[in-house]
Every structure is written in structure tokens, then in C-alpha cells.
Short mmCIF file of C-alpha atoms and ligand atoms in Angstrom, two decimals:
data_model
loop_
_atom_site.label_atom_id
_atom_site.label_comp_id
_atom_site.label_asym_id
_atom_site.label_seq_id
_atom_site.Cartn_x
_atom_site.Cartn_y
_atom_site.Cartn_z
CA UNK A 1 20.17 14.46 -24.81
CA UNK A 2 21.16 13.72 -21.31
CA UNK A 3 19.36 11.06 -19.06
CA UNK A 4 19.88 10.86 -15.26
CA UNK A 5 18.18 9.25 -12.31
CA UNK A 6 16.74 11.64 -9.36
CA UNK A 7 18.36 9.72 -6.38
CA UNK A 8 16.10 11.53 -4.21
CA UNK A 9 12.93 9.96 -5.86
CA UNK A 10 14.36 6.53 -6.98
CA UNK A 11 12.81 3.83 -5.14
CA UNK A 12 14.42 1.04 -7.23
CA UNK A 13 11.38 -0.32 -8.68
CA UNK A 14 13.53 -1.53 -11.15
CA UNK A 15 11.09 -0.85 -14.15
CA UNK A 16 13.59 1.00 -16.15
CA UNK A 17 15.97 -1.88 -16.09
CA UNK A 18 13.42 -4.11 -17.41
CA UNK A 19 11.72 -2.00 -19.98
CA UNK A 20 15.48 -0.69 -21.11
CA UNK A 21 18.18 -3.20 -19.94
CA UNK A 22 20.76 -1.80 -22.34
CA UNK A 23 20.35 1.40 -20.63
CA UNK A 24 19.64 1.20 -16.95
CA UNK A 25 20.99 -0.71 -14.19
CA UNK A 26 20.69 -1.39 -10.41
CA UNK A 27 23.43 -0.29 -8.23
CA UNK A 28 24.36 -1.92 -4.77
CA UNK A 29 22.36 0.88 -3.10
CA UNK A 30 19.22 -0.58 -4.81
CA UNK A 31 18.54 2.35 -7.05
CA UNK A 32 18.79 2.92 -10.84
CA UNK A 33 21.84 4.29 -12.68
CA UNK A 34 22.29 5.19 -16.32
CA UNK A 35 24.77 2.52 -17.23
CA UNK A 36 25.21 3.20 -20.83
CA UNK A 37 25.01 6.77 -21.93
CA UNK A 38 25.62 5.74 -25.60
CA UNK A 39 22.88 3.45 -25.74
CA UNK A 40 20.49 3.54 -28.84
CA UNK A 41 16.78 3.61 -28.37
CA UNK A 42 15.16 6.67 -27.21
CA UNK A 43 11.97 4.87 -27.27
CA UNK A 44 12.75 2.71 -24.64
CA UNK A 45 14.22 5.33 -22.42
CA UNK A 46 10.74 7.33 -23.04
CA UNK A 47 8.92 4.36 -22.12
CA UNK A 48 10.87 3.89 -18.92
CA UNK A 49 10.30 7.48 -17.71
CA UNK A 50 6.72 7.12 -18.46
CA UNK A 51 6.49 3.76 -16.79
CA UNK A 52 8.50 4.76 -13.77
CA UNK A 53 6.15 4.81 -10.43
CA UNK A 54 7.93 8.08 -9.22
CA UNK A 55 9.02 10.11 -12.10
CA UNK A 56 12.70 9.85 -11.23
CA UNK A 57 13.96 9.62 -14.91
CA UNK A 58 14.92 12.66 -15.75
CA UNK A 59 15.54 13.52 -19.86
CA UNK A 60 17.03 16.71 -20.83
CA UNK A 61 16.57 17.55 -24.39
CA UNK A 62 19.56 19.73 -25.67
CA UNK B 1 16.75 -6.19 28.35
CA UNK B 2 13.57 -7.81 28.42
CA UNK B 3 11.52 -6.72 25.34
CA UNK B 4 7.82 -7.84 25.62
CA UNK B 5 6.99 -10.35 23.09
CA UNK B 6 3.54 -9.84 22.20
CA UNK B 7 2.83 -7.63 18.99
CA UNK B 8 -0.78 -8.04 19.38
CA UNK B 9 -0.80 -6.40 22.92
CA UNK B 10 -3.19 -3.66 23.53
CA UNK B 11 -0.38 -1.01 24.17
CA UNK B 12 1.49 -1.94 21.00
CA UNK B 13 -1.45 -1.60 18.82
CA UNK B 14 -2.47 1.60 20.19
CA UNK B 15 1.22 2.97 19.92
CA UNK B 16 3.42 0.82 17.72
CA UNK B 17 6.19 3.45 17.39
CA UNK B 18 7.12 3.55 21.16
CA UNK B 19 7.25 -0.36 21.11
CA UNK B 20 9.10 -0.60 18.22
CA UNK B 21 11.75 2.20 18.90
CA UNK B 22 12.52 0.41 21.88
CA UNK B 23 13.26 -2.41 19.59
CA UNK B 24 15.52 -0.36 17.40
CA UNK B 25 17.52 0.89 20.08
CA UNK B 26 18.22 -2.48 22.13
CA UNK B 27 17.95 -5.07 19.40
CA UNK B 28 17.34 -3.77 16.13
CA UNK B 29 17.11 -7.06 14.36
CA UNK B 30 15.12 -9.11 17.06
CA UNK B 31 13.97 -12.51 17.25
CA UNK B 32 10.28 -12.78 18.25
CA UNK B 33 8.63 -16.02 19.56
CA UNK B 34 5.46 -14.35 19.45
CA UNK B 35 5.81 -13.61 15.67
CA UNK B 36 7.88 -16.68 14.67
CA UNK B 37 10.59 -14.51 13.00
CA UNK B 38 12.86 -11.51 13.07
CA UNK B 39 11.58 -8.03 13.86
CA UNK B 40 13.48 -5.86 11.38
CA UNK B 41 13.45 -2.24 12.85
CA UNK B 42 16.00 0.05 11.20
CA UNK B 43 15.51 2.13 8.13
CA UNK B 44 18.80 0.76 6.64
CA UNK B 45 17.98 -2.91 7.37
CA UNK B 46 14.32 -2.66 5.93
CA UNK B 47 15.40 -0.88 2.95
CA UNK B 48 18.05 -3.26 2.40
CA UNK B 49 15.65 -6.28 2.54
CA UNK B 50 13.09 -4.84 0.54
CA UNK B 51 15.55 -4.16 -2.00
CA UNK B 52 17.58 -7.15 -2.09
CA UNK B 53 14.75 -9.57 -3.70
CA UNK B 54 17.38 -12.25 -4.50
CA UNK B 55 17.96 -13.06 -0.91
CA UNK B 56 14.51 -11.87 0.56
CA UNK B 57 11.52 -13.98 -1.09
CA UNK B 58 8.20 -12.31 -1.29
CA UNK B 59 6.49 -15.75 -1.66
CA UNK B 60 4.88 -15.87 1.63
CA UNK B 61 1.24 -17.06 1.30
CA UNK B 62 1.12 -20.00 3.35
CA UNK B 63 -1.70 -21.08 5.40
CA UNK B 64 -1.20 -19.82 9.30
CA UNK B 65 1.46 -21.85 10.98
CA UNK B 66 -1.32 -22.95 13.49
CA UNK B 67 -3.94 -24.29 11.04
CA UNK B 68 -5.13 -27.93 11.17
CA UNK B 69 -4.60 -29.99 7.82
CA UNK B 70 -8.42 -29.90 7.42
CA UNK B 71 -8.73 -26.34 7.69
CA UNK B 72 -5.68 -26.18 5.21
CA UNK B 73 -7.19 -28.28 2.61
CA UNK B 74 -10.40 -26.14 2.99
CA UNK B 75 -8.70 -22.97 2.16
CA UNK B 76 -6.60 -24.43 -0.89
CA UNK B 77 -8.63 -22.26 -3.11
CA UNK B 78 -8.04 -19.10 -1.34
CA UNK B 79 -4.32 -19.75 -1.27
CA UNK B 80 -4.55 -20.53 -5.20
CA UNK B 81 -6.05 -16.95 -5.84
CA UNK B 82 -3.50 -15.20 -3.52
CA UNK B 83 -0.88 -17.32 -5.11
CA UNK B 84 -1.11 -15.42 -8.31
CA UNK B 85 -0.88 -11.94 -6.62
CA UNK B 86 2.37 -10.33 -8.00
CA UNK B 87 2.85 -9.10 -4.30
CA UNK B 88 3.36 -12.60 -3.18
CA UNK B 89 5.70 -13.58 -6.10
CA UNK B 90 9.23 -13.35 -7.00
CA UNK B 91 10.74 -12.77 -10.85
CA UNK B 92 10.02 -14.03 -12.95
CA UNK B 93 6.31 -14.21 -12.59
CA UNK B 94 6.20 -11.23 -10.80
CA UNK B 95 7.79 -9.45 -13.66
CA UNK B 96 5.62 -10.38 -15.80
CA UNK B 97 2.26 -9.79 -13.87
CA UNK B 98 3.55 -6.26 -12.97
CA UNK B 99 4.54 -5.34 -16.58
CA UNK B 100 1.01 -6.17 -17.75
CA UNK B 101 -0.77 -3.94 -15.79
CA UNK B 102 1.73 -1.15 -15.12
CA UNK B 103 0.64 1.14 -17.61
CA UNK B 104 -2.65 1.86 -15.98
CA UNK B 105 -1.12 3.03 -12.94
CA UNK B 106 1.68 5.47 -14.03
CA UNK B 107 1.58 9.05 -12.83
CA UNK B 108 0.75 10.12 -16.34
CA UNK B 109 -2.34 7.57 -16.50
CA UNK B 110 -3.44 8.60 -13.06
CA UNK B 111 -3.31 12.30 -13.62
CA UNK B 112 -5.93 11.68 -16.42
CA UNK B 113 -8.57 10.35 -14.06
CA UNK B 114 -8.12 13.34 -11.34
CA UNK B 115 -11.26 15.16 -12.34
CA UNK B 116 -13.32 11.86 -12.07
CA UNK B 117 -11.95 11.74 -8.33
CA UNK B 118 -12.57 15.18 -7.80
CA UNK B 119 -16.18 14.46 -8.85
CA UNK B 120 -16.58 11.22 -6.65
CA UNK B 121 -15.29 13.09 -3.92
CA UNK B 122 -17.85 15.88 -4.13
CA UNK B 123 -20.47 13.42 -4.46
CA UNK B 124 -19.66 11.94 -1.11
CA UNK B 125 -19.19 15.27 0.72
CA UNK B 126 -22.65 16.57 -0.83
CA UNK B 127 -24.13 13.26 1.22
CA UNK B 128 -22.03 14.27 4.42
CA UNK B 129 -23.21 18.00 4.43
CA UNK B 130 -26.74 16.98 5.24
CA UNK B 131 -25.65 15.85 8.71
CA UNK B 132 -23.93 17.48 11.70
CA UNK B 133 -21.56 14.70 12.40
CA UNK B 134 -19.96 11.91 10.37
CA UNK B 135 -17.40 9.16 10.60
CA UNK B 136 -14.92 9.86 8.26
CA UNK B 137 -13.93 6.58 7.42
CA UNK B 138 -17.51 4.86 6.86
CA UNK B 139 -18.93 8.02 4.98
CA UNK B 140 -16.10 9.23 3.02
CA UNK B 141 -12.46 7.54 3.32
CA UNK B 142 -13.72 3.93 2.64
CA UNK B 143 -16.43 4.93 -0.23
CA UNK B 144 -13.89 6.96 -2.26
CA UNK B 145 -10.96 4.48 -3.17
CA UNK B 146 -13.46 1.60 -3.76
CA UNK B 147 -15.58 3.86 -6.18
CA UNK B 148 -12.52 4.88 -8.41
CA UNK B 149 -11.04 1.55 -8.59
CA UNK B 150 -14.26 -0.04 -9.52
CA UNK B 151 -14.80 2.56 -12.29
CA UNK B 152 -11.21 2.25 -13.45
CA UNK B 153 -11.83 -1.52 -13.74
CA UNK B 154 -15.20 -0.86 -15.54
CA UNK B 155 -17.32 -2.87 -12.78
CA UNK B 156 -20.82 -1.86 -12.85
CA UNK B 157 -21.85 0.82 -10.29
CA UNK B 158 -24.58 -1.38 -8.96
CA UNK B 159 -22.35 -3.87 -7.62
CA UNK B 160 -20.22 -1.67 -5.12
CA UNK B 161 -21.50 -2.69 -2.04
CA UNK B 162 -21.06 -6.26 -3.00
CA UNK B 163 -17.36 -5.40 -4.05
CA UNK B 164 -16.82 -3.88 -0.74
CA UNK B 165 -18.02 -6.60 1.42
CA UNK B 166 -15.89 -9.19 -0.29
CA UNK B 167 -13.00 -6.95 0.08
CA UNK B 168 -13.72 -6.50 3.44
CA UNK B 169 -13.80 -10.27 4.32
CA UNK B 170 -10.50 -10.76 2.37
CA UNK B 171 -8.94 -8.15 4.44
CA UNK B 172 -9.56 -10.08 7.77
CA UNK B 173 -7.36 -13.00 6.35
CA UNK B 174 -4.60 -10.78 4.70
CA UNK B 175 -4.50 -8.29 7.36
CA UNK B 176 -4.57 -10.93 10.05
CA UNK B 177 -7.14 -9.39 12.22
CA UNK B 178 -7.12 -12.41 14.64
CA UNK B 179 -9.91 -10.99 16.96
CA UNK B 180 -12.26 -12.29 14.15
CA UNK B 181 -12.63 -16.11 14.91
CA UNK B 182 -14.42 -17.23 11.49
CA UNK B 183 -12.16 -14.82 9.21
CA UNK B 184 -10.88 -17.68 7.47
CA UNK B 185 -14.49 -19.02 6.52
CA UNK B 186 -15.33 -15.53 5.63
CA UNK B 187 -12.68 -14.95 3.38
CA UNK B 188 -12.66 -18.12 1.67
CA UNK B 189 -16.54 -17.71 0.69
CA UNK B 190 -16.10 -13.89 -0.39
CA UNK B 191 -13.09 -14.70 -2.47
CA UNK B 192 -14.85 -17.83 -4.40
CA UNK B 193 -17.75 -15.23 -4.90
CA UNK B 194 -15.53 -12.32 -6.14
CA UNK B 195 -13.65 -14.95 -8.44
CA UNK B 196 -16.70 -16.03 -10.23
CA UNK B 197 -18.16 -12.45 -10.37
CA UNK B 198 -14.79 -11.27 -12.00
CA UNK B 199 -14.58 -14.31 -14.07
CA UNK B 200 -18.14 -13.59 -15.46
CA UNK B 201 -17.14 -10.03 -16.30
CA UNK B 202 -13.68 -10.84 -17.92
CA UNK B 203 -15.56 -13.56 -20.21
CA UNK B 204 -17.94 -10.91 -21.45
CA UNK B 205 -15.28 -8.23 -22.06
CA UNK B 206 -13.26 -10.92 -24.18
CA UNK B 207 -16.14 -11.16 -26.44
CA UNK B 208 -17.24 -7.25 -26.29
CA UNK B 209 -14.49 -5.29 -25.14
CA UNK B 210 -14.62 -2.01 -23.35
CA UNK B 211 -12.54 1.12 -22.74
CA UNK B 212 -11.66 0.07 -19.30
CA UNK B 213 -9.06 -1.71 -17.40
CA UNK B 214 -10.47 -5.19 -16.91
CA UNK B 215 -10.89 -5.42 -20.85
CA UNK B 216 -7.15 -4.58 -20.95
CA UNK B 217 -5.95 -7.19 -18.42
CA UNK B 218 -8.22 -9.98 -20.17
CA UNK B 219 -6.36 -9.24 -23.21
CA UNK B 220 -3.01 -8.45 -21.78
CA UNK B 221 -0.14 -10.09 -23.33
CA UNK B 222 -2.26 -11.72 -25.90
CA UNK B 223 0.35 -11.17 -28.25
CA UNK B 224 2.54 -13.87 -26.61
CA UNK B 225 2.90 -13.97 -23.00
CA UNK B 226 -0.46 -14.41 -22.37
CA UNK B 227 -2.07 -14.33 -18.65
CA UNK B 228 -3.88 -17.42 -17.57
CA UNK B 229 -7.74 -17.18 -16.56
CA UNK B 230 -6.47 -17.79 -12.71
CA UNK B 231 -4.11 -14.91 -13.25
CA UNK B 232 -6.59 -12.68 -14.83
CA UNK B 233 -8.76 -13.04 -12.23
CA UNK B 234 -6.39 -12.97 -9.16
CA UNK B 235 -4.63 -9.52 -10.52
CA UNK B 236 -8.30 -7.78 -11.04
CA UNK B 237 -8.82 -9.00 -7.27
CA UNK B 238 -5.42 -7.50 -6.09
CA UNK B 239 -6.27 -4.37 -7.52
CA UNK B 240 -9.67 -4.17 -6.16
CA UNK B 241 -8.16 -5.20 -2.87
CA UNK B 242 -4.88 -3.57 -2.75
CA UNK B 243 -6.43 -0.23 -3.81
CA UNK B 244 -8.90 -0.28 -1.38
CA UNK B 245 -8.31 -0.58 2.39
CA UNK B 246 -4.65 1.03 2.58
CA UNK B 247 -6.16 4.34 0.54
CA UNK B 248 -9.06 4.48 3.46
CA UNK B 249 -6.33 4.20 5.93
CA UNK B 250 -4.28 7.05 4.24
CA UNK B 251 -7.02 9.58 4.15
CA UNK B 252 -8.16 8.76 7.99
CA UNK B 253 -4.94 8.52 9.32
CA UNK B 254 -3.78 11.92 7.72
CA UNK B 255 -7.10 13.48 8.72
CA UNK B 256 -6.68 12.07 12.45
CA UNK B 257 -2.93 13.42 12.39
CA UNK B 258 -4.29 16.85 11.43
CA UNK B 259 -7.25 16.73 13.84
CA UNK B 260 -4.80 16.22 16.75
CA UNK B 261 -2.07 18.74 15.40
CA UNK B 262 -3.67 22.06 15.37
CA UNK B 263 -0.82 23.82 13.85
CA UNK B 264 -0.48 21.50 10.98
CA UNK B 265 -3.95 21.61 10.35
CA UNK B 266 -4.25 25.61 10.31
CA UNK B 267 -0.72 25.66 8.22
CA UNK B 268 -2.53 23.37 5.46
CA UNK B 269 -5.76 25.26 5.61
CA UNK B 270 -3.88 28.52 5.08
CA UNK B 271 -1.68 26.68 2.28
CA UNK B 272 -3.44 24.04 0.30
CA UNK B 273 -0.23 23.73 -1.81
CA UNK B 274 1.36 21.74 0.88
CA UNK B 275 -1.09 18.95 0.30
CA UNK B 276 1.49 16.66 -1.30
CA UNK B 277 4.34 16.74 0.82
CA UNK B 278 1.55 16.68 3.73
CA UNK B 279 0.49 13.49 2.02
CA UNK B 280 4.02 12.19 1.99
CA UNK B 281 4.37 13.04 5.68
CA UNK B 282 1.17 11.09 6.80
CA UNK B 283 2.49 8.13 4.77
CA UNK B 284 5.75 8.46 6.73
CA UNK B 285 4.29 9.47 10.39
CA UNK B 286 1.04 7.39 10.43
CA UNK B 287 1.37 5.14 7.46
CA UNK B 288 -1.51 2.72 6.57
CA UNK B 289 1.09 -0.16 5.90
CA UNK B 290 3.05 -0.96 9.52
CA UNK B 291 5.20 -3.95 8.24
CA UNK B 292 5.65 -6.50 5.52
CA UNK B 293 6.86 -9.95 5.73
CA UNK B 294 9.68 -11.54 3.57
CA UNK B 295 11.47 -15.27 3.72
CA UNK B 296 15.26 -15.62 3.77
CA UNK B 297 15.82 -17.43 0.72
CA UNK B 298 19.44 -18.81 2.16
CA UNK B 299 21.22 -18.24 5.35
CA UNK B 300 22.56 -14.53 5.71
CA UNK B 301 23.39 -11.91 7.99
CA UNK B 302 21.32 -8.89 8.78
CA UNK B 303 22.16 -6.12 11.29
CA UNK B 304 24.66 -8.31 12.82
CA UNK B 305 22.25 -11.40 13.08
CA UNK B 306 22.44 -14.68 11.47
CA UNK B 307 19.30 -15.40 9.62
CA UNK B 308 18.64 -19.01 8.68
CA UNK B 309 16.97 -20.05 5.45
CA UNK B 310 13.39 -20.14 5.40
CA UNK B 311 12.88 -17.94 8.49
CA UNK B 312 10.64 -15.16 8.37
CA UNK B 313 11.22 -11.52 8.52
CA UNK B 314 8.79 -8.78 9.62
CA UNK B 315 10.20 -5.56 8.09
CA UNK B 316 8.53 -2.80 10.19
CA UNK B 317 7.98 0.25 8.15
CA UNK B 318 6.05 1.97 11.10
CA UNK B 319 9.60 1.75 12.68
CA UNK B 320 11.84 2.60 9.82
CA UNK B 321 10.14 5.84 8.88
CA UNK B 322 10.60 6.86 12.68
CA UNK B 323 14.28 6.09 12.42
CA UNK B 324 16.38 9.08 13.76
CA UNK B 325 19.11 7.71 11.70
CA UNK B 326 17.44 8.76 8.82
CA UNK B 327 14.92 11.37 9.66
CA UNK B 328 15.23 14.59 12.08
CA UNK B 329 12.80 14.80 14.56
CA UNK B 330 11.16 11.67 13.44
CA UNK B 331 8.31 11.82 15.73
CA UNK B 332 7.10 15.39 14.81
CA UNK B 333 4.56 15.56 12.40
CA UNK B 334 5.97 18.00 9.78
CA UNK B 335 3.72 18.53 6.63
CA UNK B 336 6.66 20.47 5.11
CA UNK B 337 9.24 17.95 5.43
CA UNK B 338 11.93 17.49 2.58
CA UNK B 339 13.36 15.24 1.77
CA UNK B 340 10.99 12.43 3.08
CA UNK B 341 12.25 9.24 1.53
CA UNK B 342 9.74 7.11 3.71
CA UNK B 343 9.12 3.65 3.16
CA UNK B 344 5.27 3.71 3.40
CA UNK B 345 5.02 2.32 -0.17
CA UNK B 346 7.74 -0.33 0.40
CA UNK B 347 10.63 -0.09 -1.74
CA UNK B 348 12.46 -2.27 -4.73
CA UNK B 349 10.60 -4.30 -7.45
CA UNK B 350 7.44 -4.68 -5.04
CA UNK B 351 7.02 -0.92 -4.67
CA UNK B 352 3.47 -0.14 -4.47
CA UNK B 353 2.01 -0.38 -8.00
CA UNK B 354 -0.75 2.07 -7.15
CA UNK B 355 1.41 4.54 -5.34
CA UNK B 356 0.84 7.32 -8.08
CA UNK B 357 -3.10 6.49 -7.66
CA UNK B 358 -2.91 6.36 -3.85
CA UNK B 359 -1.13 9.94 -3.66
CA UNK B 360 -3.53 11.68 -5.94
CA UNK B 361 -6.58 9.83 -3.97
CA UNK B 362 -4.98 11.02 -0.87
CA UNK B 363 -4.45 14.37 -1.82
CA UNK B 364 -7.84 14.96 -3.44
CA UNK B 365 -9.60 13.65 -0.51
CA UNK B 366 -7.85 15.49 2.06
CA UNK B 367 -7.79 18.75 0.53
CA UNK B 368 -11.69 18.71 -0.50
CA UNK B 369 -12.81 17.42 3.09
CA UNK B 370 -10.86 20.33 4.71
CA UNK B 371 -12.22 22.95 2.15
CA UNK B 372 -15.59 21.95 2.52
CA UNK B 373 -15.80 21.38 6.22
CA UNK B 374 -12.68 24.15 7.65
CA UNK B 375 -14.49 24.03 11.14
CA UNK B 376 -14.25 20.04 11.70
CA UNK B 377 -13.09 18.89 14.99
CA UNK B 378 -12.62 15.40 16.23
CA UNK B 379 -15.22 13.98 18.86
CA UNK B 380 -14.23 13.62 22.27
CA UNK B 381 -14.02 9.67 22.00
CA UNK B 382 -11.64 7.05 22.66
CA UNK B 383 -9.46 6.63 19.54
CA UNK B 384 -9.43 2.71 18.65
CA UNK B 385 -7.07 1.15 16.21
CA UNK B 386 -7.69 -2.25 14.40
CA UNK B 387 -5.87 -5.24 16.19
CA UNK B 388 -3.56 -6.23 13.32
CA UNK B 389 0.09 -6.41 12.82
CA UNK B 390 0.27 -5.27 9.35
CA UNK B 391 -2.04 -2.28 8.99
CA UNK B 392 -2.37 0.67 10.84
CA UNK B 393 -6.21 1.19 10.64
CA UNK B 394 -8.72 3.49 12.86
CA UNK B 395 -11.62 1.72 13.94
CA UNK B 396 -13.80 5.06 13.46
CA UNK B 397 -13.25 8.76 13.03
CA UNK B 398 -15.86 10.40 14.35
CA UNK B 399 -16.03 14.13 13.67
CA UNK B 400 -18.38 17.25 14.14
CA UNK B 401 -18.63 18.91 10.83
CA UNK B 402 -18.86 22.44 11.73
CA UNK B 403 -17.22 22.61 14.82
CA UNK B 404 -18.69 22.67 18.25
CA UNK B 405 -20.97 25.72 18.88
CA UNK B 406 -20.11 26.21 22.30
C1 LIG C 501 -1.98 4.73 0.76
C2 LIG C 501 -2.12 3.55 -0.09
C3 LIG C 501 -1.30 2.42 -0.37
C4 LIG C 501 -0.24 1.83 0.58
C5 LIG C 501 0.31 2.63 2.01
C6 LIG C 501 0.16 0.80 0.03
C7 LIG C 501 1.41 0.06 0.31
C8 LIG C 501 1.77 -0.90 -0.64
C9 LIG C 501 3.06 -1.62 -0.07
C10 LIG C 501 3.79 -1.39 1.09
C11 LIG C 501 3.47 -2.25 -0.97
C12 LIG C 501 4.66 -3.53 -0.72
C13 LIG C 501 4.39 -4.90 -0.47
C14 LIG C 501 5.55 -5.62 -0.41
O1 LIG C 501 6.82 -5.07 -0.72
O2 LIG C 501 5.44 -6.71 -0.27
C15 LIG C 501 2.29 -2.18 -1.92
C16 LIG C 501 2.21 -3.24 -3.02
C17 LIG C 501 1.45 -3.21 -3.90
N1 LIG C 501 0.17 -2.48 -4.02
FE1 LIG C 501 0.08 -0.92 -2.60
N2 LIG C 501 -0.63 0.49 -1.26
C18 LIG C 501 -1.52 1.83 -1.55
C19 LIG C 501 -2.48 1.95 -2.42
C20 LIG C 501 -2.42 1.16 -3.56
C21 LIG C 501 -3.28 1.21 -4.41
C22 LIG C 501 -4.37 2.17 -4.79
C23 LIG C 501 -3.29 0.27 -5.41
C24 LIG C 501 -3.59 -0.31 -6.82
C25 LIG C 501 -4.77 0.07 -7.10
C26 LIG C 501 -2.28 -0.78 -4.75
C27 LIG C 501 -1.99 -1.71 -5.52
C28 LIG C 501 -0.66 -2.53 -4.97
C29 LIG C 501 -0.14 -3.65 -5.94
C30 LIG C 501 -0.56 -4.15 -7.09
C31 LIG C 501 1.11 -4.07 -5.28
C32 LIG C 501 2.16 -5.06 -5.65
C33 LIG C 501 3.13 -4.47 -6.39
C34 LIG C 501 4.36 -5.56 -6.64
O3 LIG C 501 4.41 -6.68 -5.87
O4 LIG C 501 4.94 -5.45 -7.67
N3 LIG C 501 -1.61 -0.12 -3.70
N4 LIG C 501 1.62 -1.55 -1.72
#
């Protein structure tokens, strides 16, 4: 599985960093980044993706 | 270079874009005595301030600078309700309030209520079809969002006129319509009535929960992080209110843009699948939210200016969205524009909670309106905008539904 943020869509609402703080972070441009690709917790990643107001979290299942 | 210092000047109200472009070019972070704060006009600076919630506070509900002590006392209860609106709070309170209602407004949640929005739109269109002429605002754009949010919350159908009136009166206060002299009193009275009304319904739902948003909010955080009664009611009022006027203006401003740009209008009629990029373009080109206020939490620098702690900043979305440094041909309406990272819904942690809903409402409303009345034309009357600093709102949008027969 690979998780990434669509920079064109991300508006920095920080919803994902609140739901899954061990996976996502906000960079200095105010946008989300995947800070820890190794992090556990697919549930929190899915929940973040579902709660994102602009659907900027992309989850690629391999 | 002397910049005219009156944000409410009729020329600025009718065409804010030219005025703010002048500031953006000559003095992009500009002190205004009239506003009593800084006018921030460049895309980069506006986005930056929205995103940096540690230095730019959203806690900005204080009575008008000009209000007397007596008046301030009278308004205390109004400001008490507003003080629990997430949009006027910084973390951690903001985070808590937002997370508890976020689920109901996600794109996937909104997807499920699309069919109901289509039905509501059709009902309104059926009624309009009885006449030759219509005011798009009064007869359509105004009713749709309030019907949708009332239904989501689970408020009784019969109460809608009441809710509309309260929402209107409160709007006078929040959007700063300074030409209405008794706006504070009106807002105060309506907010109190709305508070009592929502309080009553929320208590009923706690005894007898239904499958609606007000029940969900009434029980939100019962596990641990409980909302207080004031917070529950305030949050409901924010949803009624936040989801109403702005969406009305998205539909109206969007239609207005189409009716005055025949080529774009035709393009959309020929290719309805452009509706979603068209709505993004309306949010950029003629967005309902012209500007938002922030307070500097500390001394800081923005666009080369020294901003002092506690000074106010007006983040002008209407200017950022027309900044040539960000958008090619910013003053051109292009319904196929891509990318389109407009700031119409703000940015950062306060990014509009209702954006997914507003987008869907705007898309359905405009698409259906065009499909039903493809010959619609604008009536030949003076276009008037509401005199507010914060909002881009038409007073009326009069149209002939089946075109002119001549
Ligand atoms: C086209 C329509 C809309 C526009 C242009 C709009 C615009 C905005 C903007 C610019 C903000 C950011 C405020 C700030 O940064 O201080 C905001 C926040 C908010 N909006 Fe909207 N809005 C619209 C529709 C809606 C709808 C339909 C709802 C809900 C039913 C809604 C609920 C909210 C809420 C609750 C917030 C506060 C979010 C927070 O503080 O975290 N809005 N909106």
C-alpha cells in the first residue's frame, strides 16, 4: 500500500494530522505530507482519507 | 499614490476587484484607517495568513469598536452564542468542535444526499415554471440551501420560514450590513429565538433520538469529550447560518456570471459535464466570500510590513483570487480553468467545513436551472450588490425565464 497527498487538492485543513498524527504532518507550505510511510494503522489512514474535505489523500493498494 | 480609504464606497461595493487590484499593485499589505486594520491582497500573503493559525488568530468576535458600553452589555448573549462557533475559535476548542460534526459533511456523506438535493431543486423549479419572470435569488437560490440544511439537521418542515428569518437577521450582524440601523437589535432578538427553538429540539432528540444531524450533535462526544448545551446549540446555529447565505450567493453569482458571459453560458449548456470546474471558477471569479478577518497574535511581518500584536487583518479573498501571480488571465471567466486553487473556501484549519456540500448544491442547482430554462435571460435592470465588506451578494437577480420574444 502507498499513501500520498495530492498537492493540487490539499488545502491544509489538517484533518488528517488530527486523526492520524503518527502518519501525517503539515509542512511549511501549510500542506499535508506523509511523514511516516512505515506507520501502522490502516484504519486511521482510511478514516483520514474519508474525512478529508477535498479528498486529497490517495491510497494506492498494491 | 493615494488609495481611497472607504471600503464601503459604492464604487468598491459594485466592483471590488478594480479597487483591490490597485492596492495589490501599489501597497499589497495596506493599512486602512477606515477598516481599522491591514488590508492583505496578494494570494501568497492571504494563503499564508489563513494557514498560520499559530500567529493569526480567528478569535475575532468582539462588539463593534464603535459600540457604547450600554450596547455592549445588551449584546452579551449574542456574542456568547457566536463565541462557541468553531469559525471564531482557535485550537484546541476549534479542533474539538469541528471533529464532532466533520463526519456529516465529508464528500462521501454529501454524495448520499444528492438525490434529495435534486428533488428539492425540482420542486422549486416547478413552482418557478408557473411564471414568465423570476428573481433567481428569492425564488430559487435562497430557498434551496436552507431547505437542504434544515432537512439534514432534522428540523420540522413547517418551521422553515421562521428559520430563514432568523438566519437573515443574524446575517446583518455577521456580514456587517452597515446600512441597516437596528441590525444589532434584530440579530439579538432572532438569535435568542433561534437559540430557544434549537434548544427545545435538541432536548427532545436527547430523549428520543432520530436519524438526523441534530441528534448526532446532541449526543456528540458523549463518550468523553462532551459538548456543553451552549456548544450544541451554537454549533447547530452555525450550520444553519453558515450553510445558507453563502450558498445562495454561489448559485446567484454563478448564474449572474453565466448570464453576462454568453460564450461561457453556451459552453456549459453544450457540455454540462463542465459544471464542476465551472463552480470552482465561480468561487474564484465571483466568490461569495470577499474577505475574512484575523487578529495578529504577536508582532510579526507580512509582505514587508510590521504588524503589531492584536492588530486586525482583512484577508481579501476577492483580491487573492484575481492575483496574476497565481492565476493566468485572472480577470477572465474560464469555466474550464485548471488548476484552480482559489481561496473561496479559505485555507488551513478553518477551511470551510461545508465545502463538499456547497459544491454539490451549487453544481446541482445551476445545472438544473440551466436545463429547465435554457432560454433564460437577464432582465435589463441595474445590478445592485449588498453593501458589506465581507460578502459578495446580489440584492436581486431578475430574469425572464423563456427569453425575450422580440
Ligand atoms: C459557497 C458556499 C460557501 C462559502 C463560499 C463558504 C465560505 C467559507 C469560508 C471562507 C470559511 C473560512 C472562514 C475562516 O477562515 O475564518 C468557511 C468556514 C465554515 N463554513 Fe463555509 N462556506 C460555504 C458554505 C458552507 C456550508 C454549506 C456550510 C455548512 C452547512 C458551511 C459551514 C462552515 C463552517 C461550519 C465553517 C467553519 C469551519 C471552521 O472554522 O473550521 N459553509 N466557509
